C-alpha positions as CSV (number, residue, x, y, z in Angstrom):
1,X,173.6,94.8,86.9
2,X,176.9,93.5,86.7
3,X,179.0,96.6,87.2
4,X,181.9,95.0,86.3
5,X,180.8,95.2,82.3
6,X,179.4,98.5,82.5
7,X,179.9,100.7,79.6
8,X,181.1,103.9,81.1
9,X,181.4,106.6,78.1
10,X,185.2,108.1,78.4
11,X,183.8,112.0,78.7
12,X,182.8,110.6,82.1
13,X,186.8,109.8,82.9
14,X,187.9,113.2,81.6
15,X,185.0,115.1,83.9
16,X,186.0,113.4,86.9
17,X,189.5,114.2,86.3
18,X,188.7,117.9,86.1
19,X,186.6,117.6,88.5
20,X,183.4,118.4,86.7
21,X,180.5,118.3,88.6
22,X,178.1,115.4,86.8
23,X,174.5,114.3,86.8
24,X,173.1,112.5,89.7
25,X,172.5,109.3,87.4
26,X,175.5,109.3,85.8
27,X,177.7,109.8,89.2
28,X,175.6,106.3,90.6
29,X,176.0,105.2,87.7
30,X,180.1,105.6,88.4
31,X,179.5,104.5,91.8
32,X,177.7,101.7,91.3
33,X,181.1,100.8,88.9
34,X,183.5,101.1,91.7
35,X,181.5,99.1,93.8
36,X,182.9,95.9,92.4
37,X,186.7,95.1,93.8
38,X,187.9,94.7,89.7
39,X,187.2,97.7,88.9
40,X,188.4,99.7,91.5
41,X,192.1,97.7,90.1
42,X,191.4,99.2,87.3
43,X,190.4,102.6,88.2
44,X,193.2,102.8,90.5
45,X,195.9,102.0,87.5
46,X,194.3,104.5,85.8
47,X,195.0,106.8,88.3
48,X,198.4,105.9,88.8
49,X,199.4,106.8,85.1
50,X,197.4,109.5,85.0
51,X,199.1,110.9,88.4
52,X,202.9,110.4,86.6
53,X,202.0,111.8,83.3
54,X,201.3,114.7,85.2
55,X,204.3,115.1,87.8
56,X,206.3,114.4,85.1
57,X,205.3,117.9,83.5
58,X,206.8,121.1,84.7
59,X,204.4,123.5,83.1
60,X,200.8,123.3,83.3
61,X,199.3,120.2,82.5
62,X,196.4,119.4,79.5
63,X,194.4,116.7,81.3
64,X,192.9,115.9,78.1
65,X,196.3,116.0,76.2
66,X,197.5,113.5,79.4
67,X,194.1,111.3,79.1
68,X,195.2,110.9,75.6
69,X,198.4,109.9,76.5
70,X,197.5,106.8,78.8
71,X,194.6,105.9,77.2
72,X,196.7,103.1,75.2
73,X,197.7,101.5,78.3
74,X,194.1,101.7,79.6
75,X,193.1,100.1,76.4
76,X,195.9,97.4,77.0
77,X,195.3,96.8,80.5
78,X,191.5,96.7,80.7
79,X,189.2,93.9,79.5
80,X,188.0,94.1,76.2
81,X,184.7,96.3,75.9
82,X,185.2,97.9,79.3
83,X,185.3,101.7,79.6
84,X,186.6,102.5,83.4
85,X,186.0,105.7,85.1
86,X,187.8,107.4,88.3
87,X,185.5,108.1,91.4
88,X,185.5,111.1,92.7
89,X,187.4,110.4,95.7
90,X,190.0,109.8,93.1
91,X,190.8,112.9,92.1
92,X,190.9,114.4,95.7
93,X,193.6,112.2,96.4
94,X,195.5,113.2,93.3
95,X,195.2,116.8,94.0
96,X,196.3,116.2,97.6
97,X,199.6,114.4,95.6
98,X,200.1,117.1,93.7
99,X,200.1,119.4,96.6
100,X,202.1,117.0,99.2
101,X,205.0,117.2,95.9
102,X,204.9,120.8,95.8
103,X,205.8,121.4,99.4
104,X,208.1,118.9,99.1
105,X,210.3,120.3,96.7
106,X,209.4,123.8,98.2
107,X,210.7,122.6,101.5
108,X,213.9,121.3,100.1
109,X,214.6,124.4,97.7
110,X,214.0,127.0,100.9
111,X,216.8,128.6,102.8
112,X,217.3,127.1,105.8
113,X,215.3,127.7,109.3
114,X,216.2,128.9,112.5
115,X,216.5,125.2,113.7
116,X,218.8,124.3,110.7
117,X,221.1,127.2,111.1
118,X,221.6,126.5,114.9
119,X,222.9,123.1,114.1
120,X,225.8,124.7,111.9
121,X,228.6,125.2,114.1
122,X,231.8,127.4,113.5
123,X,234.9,127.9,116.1
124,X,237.3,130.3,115.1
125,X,240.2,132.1,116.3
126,X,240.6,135.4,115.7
127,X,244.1,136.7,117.4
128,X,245.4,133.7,119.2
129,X,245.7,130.0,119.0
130,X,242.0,128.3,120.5
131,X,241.8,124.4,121.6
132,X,238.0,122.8,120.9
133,X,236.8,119.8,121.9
134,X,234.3,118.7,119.4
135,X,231.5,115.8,120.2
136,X,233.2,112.9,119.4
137,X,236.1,114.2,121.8
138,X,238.3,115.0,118.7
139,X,240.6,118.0,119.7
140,X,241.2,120.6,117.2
141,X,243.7,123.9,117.6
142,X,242.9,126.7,115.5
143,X,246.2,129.1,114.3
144,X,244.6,132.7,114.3
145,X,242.7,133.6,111.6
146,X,241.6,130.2,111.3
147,X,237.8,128.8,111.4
148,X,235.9,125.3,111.2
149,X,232.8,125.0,110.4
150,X,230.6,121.8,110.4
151,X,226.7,120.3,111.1
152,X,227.0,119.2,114.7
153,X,224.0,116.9,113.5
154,X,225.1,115.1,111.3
155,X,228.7,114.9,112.4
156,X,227.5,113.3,115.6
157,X,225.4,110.6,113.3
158,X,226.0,110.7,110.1
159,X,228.5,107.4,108.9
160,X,231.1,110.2,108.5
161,X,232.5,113.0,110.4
162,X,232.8,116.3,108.1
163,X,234.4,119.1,108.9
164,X,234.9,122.6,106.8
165,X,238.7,124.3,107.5
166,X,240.0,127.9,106.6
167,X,243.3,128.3,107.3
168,X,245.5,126.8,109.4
169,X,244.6,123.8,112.2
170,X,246.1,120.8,113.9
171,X,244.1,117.7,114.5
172,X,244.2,115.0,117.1
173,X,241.3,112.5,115.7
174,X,239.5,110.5,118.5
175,X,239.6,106.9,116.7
176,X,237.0,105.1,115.0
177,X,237.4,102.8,112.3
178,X,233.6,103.0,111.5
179,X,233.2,107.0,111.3
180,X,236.2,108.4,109.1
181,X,236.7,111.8,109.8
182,X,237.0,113.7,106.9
183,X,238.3,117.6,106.7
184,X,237.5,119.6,103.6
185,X,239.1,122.8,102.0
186,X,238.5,124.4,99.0
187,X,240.9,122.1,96.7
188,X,241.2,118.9,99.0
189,X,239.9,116.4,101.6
190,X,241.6,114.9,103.9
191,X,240.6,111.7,105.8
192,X,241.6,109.7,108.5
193,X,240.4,106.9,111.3
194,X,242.2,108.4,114.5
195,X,245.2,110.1,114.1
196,X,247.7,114.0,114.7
197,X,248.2,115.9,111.6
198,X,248.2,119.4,110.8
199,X,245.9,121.3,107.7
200,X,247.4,124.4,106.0
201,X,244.5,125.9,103.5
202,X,244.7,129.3,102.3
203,X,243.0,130.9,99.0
204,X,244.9,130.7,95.5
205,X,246.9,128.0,97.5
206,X,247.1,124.4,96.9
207,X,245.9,122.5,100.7
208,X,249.1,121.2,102.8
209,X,249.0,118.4,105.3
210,X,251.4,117.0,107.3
211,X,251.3,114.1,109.7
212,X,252.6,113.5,113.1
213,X,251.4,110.3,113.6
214,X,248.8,107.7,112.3
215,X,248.4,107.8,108.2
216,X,245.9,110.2,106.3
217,X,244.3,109.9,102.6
218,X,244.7,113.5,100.7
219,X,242.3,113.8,98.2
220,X,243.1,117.2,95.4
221,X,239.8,118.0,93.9
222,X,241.3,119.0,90.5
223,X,243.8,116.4,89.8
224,X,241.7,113.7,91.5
225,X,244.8,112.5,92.8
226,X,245.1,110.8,95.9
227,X,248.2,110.7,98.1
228,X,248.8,108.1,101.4
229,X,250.7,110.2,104.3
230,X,252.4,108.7,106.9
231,X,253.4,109.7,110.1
232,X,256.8,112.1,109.8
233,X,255.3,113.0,106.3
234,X,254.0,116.5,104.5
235,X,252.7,117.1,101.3
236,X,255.6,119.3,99.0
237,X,254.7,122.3,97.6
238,X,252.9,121.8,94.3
239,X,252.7,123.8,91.4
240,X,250.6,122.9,87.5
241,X,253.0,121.2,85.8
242,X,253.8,118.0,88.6
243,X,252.2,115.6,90.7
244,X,251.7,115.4,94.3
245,X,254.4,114.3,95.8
246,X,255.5,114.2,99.8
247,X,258.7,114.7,102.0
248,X,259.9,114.3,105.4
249,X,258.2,116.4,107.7
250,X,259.4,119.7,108.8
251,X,258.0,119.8,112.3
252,X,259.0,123.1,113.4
253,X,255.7,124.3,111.9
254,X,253.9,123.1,114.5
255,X,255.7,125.7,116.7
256,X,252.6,127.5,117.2
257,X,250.9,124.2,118.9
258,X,253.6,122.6,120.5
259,X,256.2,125.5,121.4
260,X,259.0,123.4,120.3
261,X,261.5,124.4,117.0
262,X,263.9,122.2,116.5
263,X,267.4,123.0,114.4
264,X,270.0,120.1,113.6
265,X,273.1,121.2,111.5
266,X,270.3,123.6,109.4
267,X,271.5,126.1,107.3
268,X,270.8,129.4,108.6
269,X,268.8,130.1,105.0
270,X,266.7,127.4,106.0
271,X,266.2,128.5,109.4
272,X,265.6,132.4,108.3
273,X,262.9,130.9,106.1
274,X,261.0,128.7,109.1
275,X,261.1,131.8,111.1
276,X,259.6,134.0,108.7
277,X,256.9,131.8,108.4
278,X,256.3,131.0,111.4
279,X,256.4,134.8,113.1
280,X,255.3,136.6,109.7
281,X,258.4,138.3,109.9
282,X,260.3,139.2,106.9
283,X,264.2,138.0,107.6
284,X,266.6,139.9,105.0
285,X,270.5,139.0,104.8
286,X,272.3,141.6,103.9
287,X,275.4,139.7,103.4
288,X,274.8,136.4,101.5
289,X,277.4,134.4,103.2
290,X,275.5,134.5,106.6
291,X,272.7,132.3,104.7
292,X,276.1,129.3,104.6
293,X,276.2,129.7,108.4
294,X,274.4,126.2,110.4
295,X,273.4,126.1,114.0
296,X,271.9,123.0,115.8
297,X,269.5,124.1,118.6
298,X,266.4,123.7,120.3
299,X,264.1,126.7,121.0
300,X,261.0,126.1,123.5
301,X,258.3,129.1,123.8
302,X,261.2,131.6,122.7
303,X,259.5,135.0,121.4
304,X,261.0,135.7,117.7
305,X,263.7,138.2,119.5
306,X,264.7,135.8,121.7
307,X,265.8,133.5,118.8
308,X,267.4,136.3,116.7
309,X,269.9,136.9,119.5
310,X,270.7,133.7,120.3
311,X,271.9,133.4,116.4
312,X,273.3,136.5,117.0
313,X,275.4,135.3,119.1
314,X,276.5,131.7,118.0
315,X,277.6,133.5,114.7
316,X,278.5,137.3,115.5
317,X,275.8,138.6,113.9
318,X,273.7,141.9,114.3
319,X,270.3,143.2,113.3
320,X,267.8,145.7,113.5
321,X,264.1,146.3,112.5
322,X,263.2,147.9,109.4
323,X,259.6,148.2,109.0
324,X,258.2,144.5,109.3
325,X,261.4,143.0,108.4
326,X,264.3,142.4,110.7
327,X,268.1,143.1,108.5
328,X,270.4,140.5,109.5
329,X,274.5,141.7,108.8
330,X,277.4,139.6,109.9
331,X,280.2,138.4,107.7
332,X,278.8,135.3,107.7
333,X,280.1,131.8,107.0
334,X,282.1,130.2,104.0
């Protein structure tokens, strides 16, 4: 018998993929079919379309509606007169497919495991100022309240190294021009090569960097507007209606990391303003023309108090604590 020109009746194709169980002459007969290397070509294209049409359903598949759908390309692909069936063996390996997709996209849809979730890493600082070392010998100081979270993982292989910041953090990036490193907030990312820049990111406020030295890309998730930073640089303060724009550095934020403020000819405004920031300290003026008053001084690990007397004193001032706020009086300056 040449198997290859068997006439194999299509019910035969549609039982095998259901899996009906069928006569002991007709399943030789089948057999005997795949026996011949041309056929099994065939049976296995068959099986290929037959296997798409139905991962390519969400909902419960017809397998006669599906047989009904390839047969034209079984009609164009096999010789004329030829009627091909599937061998058993066939079917088991589409139902393993199926299954093997199943826990695939099981496995990719579950929460993460125990192993996954120890790979997530997050430093924080919770009261005072923390220095990390992370794996690629990058050092990172949290402010307090501050936290960074990222996959050690992937960070360690991955092409880039990702990082997630709330709050407030200065970075000293170890270099390495294949591996950008790459800090996200919730409106920006920042990325660099090797570089010292600091990350402000609070909620319902727009992400500020600075940059002490090297050059960083910052990236603004809304406006999709990217700005280069170089060193001595910060990003301005932002609001709807323009566009990112950047200024001279005001390194006296750093004062928490380094110890160091810095005053040259300020105005005392301006300098009322750093310290309130800096020591979450309100500073009120009760007499305007103090805010006219300058100073030019260097202050290195000074408490807050320590730096109200000493402009105390340069500009025969006085104050006293009210609450959270410390009242500045003085005639001031014209």
């Amino acid at each position: 018998m040449d198997h290859s020109e068997n006439h194999i009746d299509e019910s035969l194709i549609l039982a095998y993929l259901k899996g009906t169980p069928l006569p002991e002459d007709e399943l030789k007969d089948v057999e005997r079919w795949l026996e011949n290397p041309n056929n099994q070509q065939e049976a296995q294209k068959i099986y290929q379309a037959w296997e798409l049409s139905l991962l390519s359903r969400n909902r419960k598949v017809d397998v006669d509606a599906a047989f009904q759908r390839i047969q034209p390309k079984i009609d164009s692909s096999a010789p004329k007169g030829k009627v091909v069936n599937i061998k058993r063996t066939w079917w088991y390996v589409a139902a393993s497919v199926i299954i093997i997709v199943t826990a695939a996209v099981f496995y990719l849809k579950k929460p993460q495991n125990k192993e996954n979730i120890l790979q997530l890493k997050q430093l924080t600082a919770k009261t005072v100022v923390k220095e990390f070392m992370l794996e690629d010998r990058t050092s990172v100081s949290l402010k307090k309240n501050a936290s960074l979270t990222y996959d050690s993982t992937s960070f360690s292989q991955s092409k880039e190294r990702l990082v997630n910041l709330k709050g407030e953090a200065f970075f000293e990036v170890a270099h390495n021009k294949d591996r950008p490193f790459s800090v996200l907030t919730s409106d920006a990312k920042i990325t660099v090569l090797g570089t010292k820049f600091l990350v402000k990111t609070f909620p319902d406020q727009p992400t500020k960097v600075l940059v002490v030295e090297g050059k960083v890309a910052v990236k603004y998730n809304k406006s999709k507007q990217e700005i280069i930073l170089q060193a001595q640089e910060e990003i301005m303060s932002q609001n709807d209606n323009q566009p990112i724009s950047k200024s001279s550095a005001n390194v006296n934020q750093l004062y928490w990391k380094t110890g160091i403020m810095q005053f040259k000819n300020d105005s005392l405004s301006s300098v009322f303003e750093t310290l309130s920031k800096e020591f979450s300290h309100k500073i009120v003026v009760e007499n305007e023309a103090v805010n006219h008053c300058k100073i030019t001084a260097t202050f290195k690990k000074q408490s807050l108090e320590t730096i109200i007397k000493v402009i105390e004193s340069t500009h025969n001032l006085s104050s006293h604590a009210s609450g959270d706020s410390i009242i500045i009086k003085g005639n001031g300056c014209k």
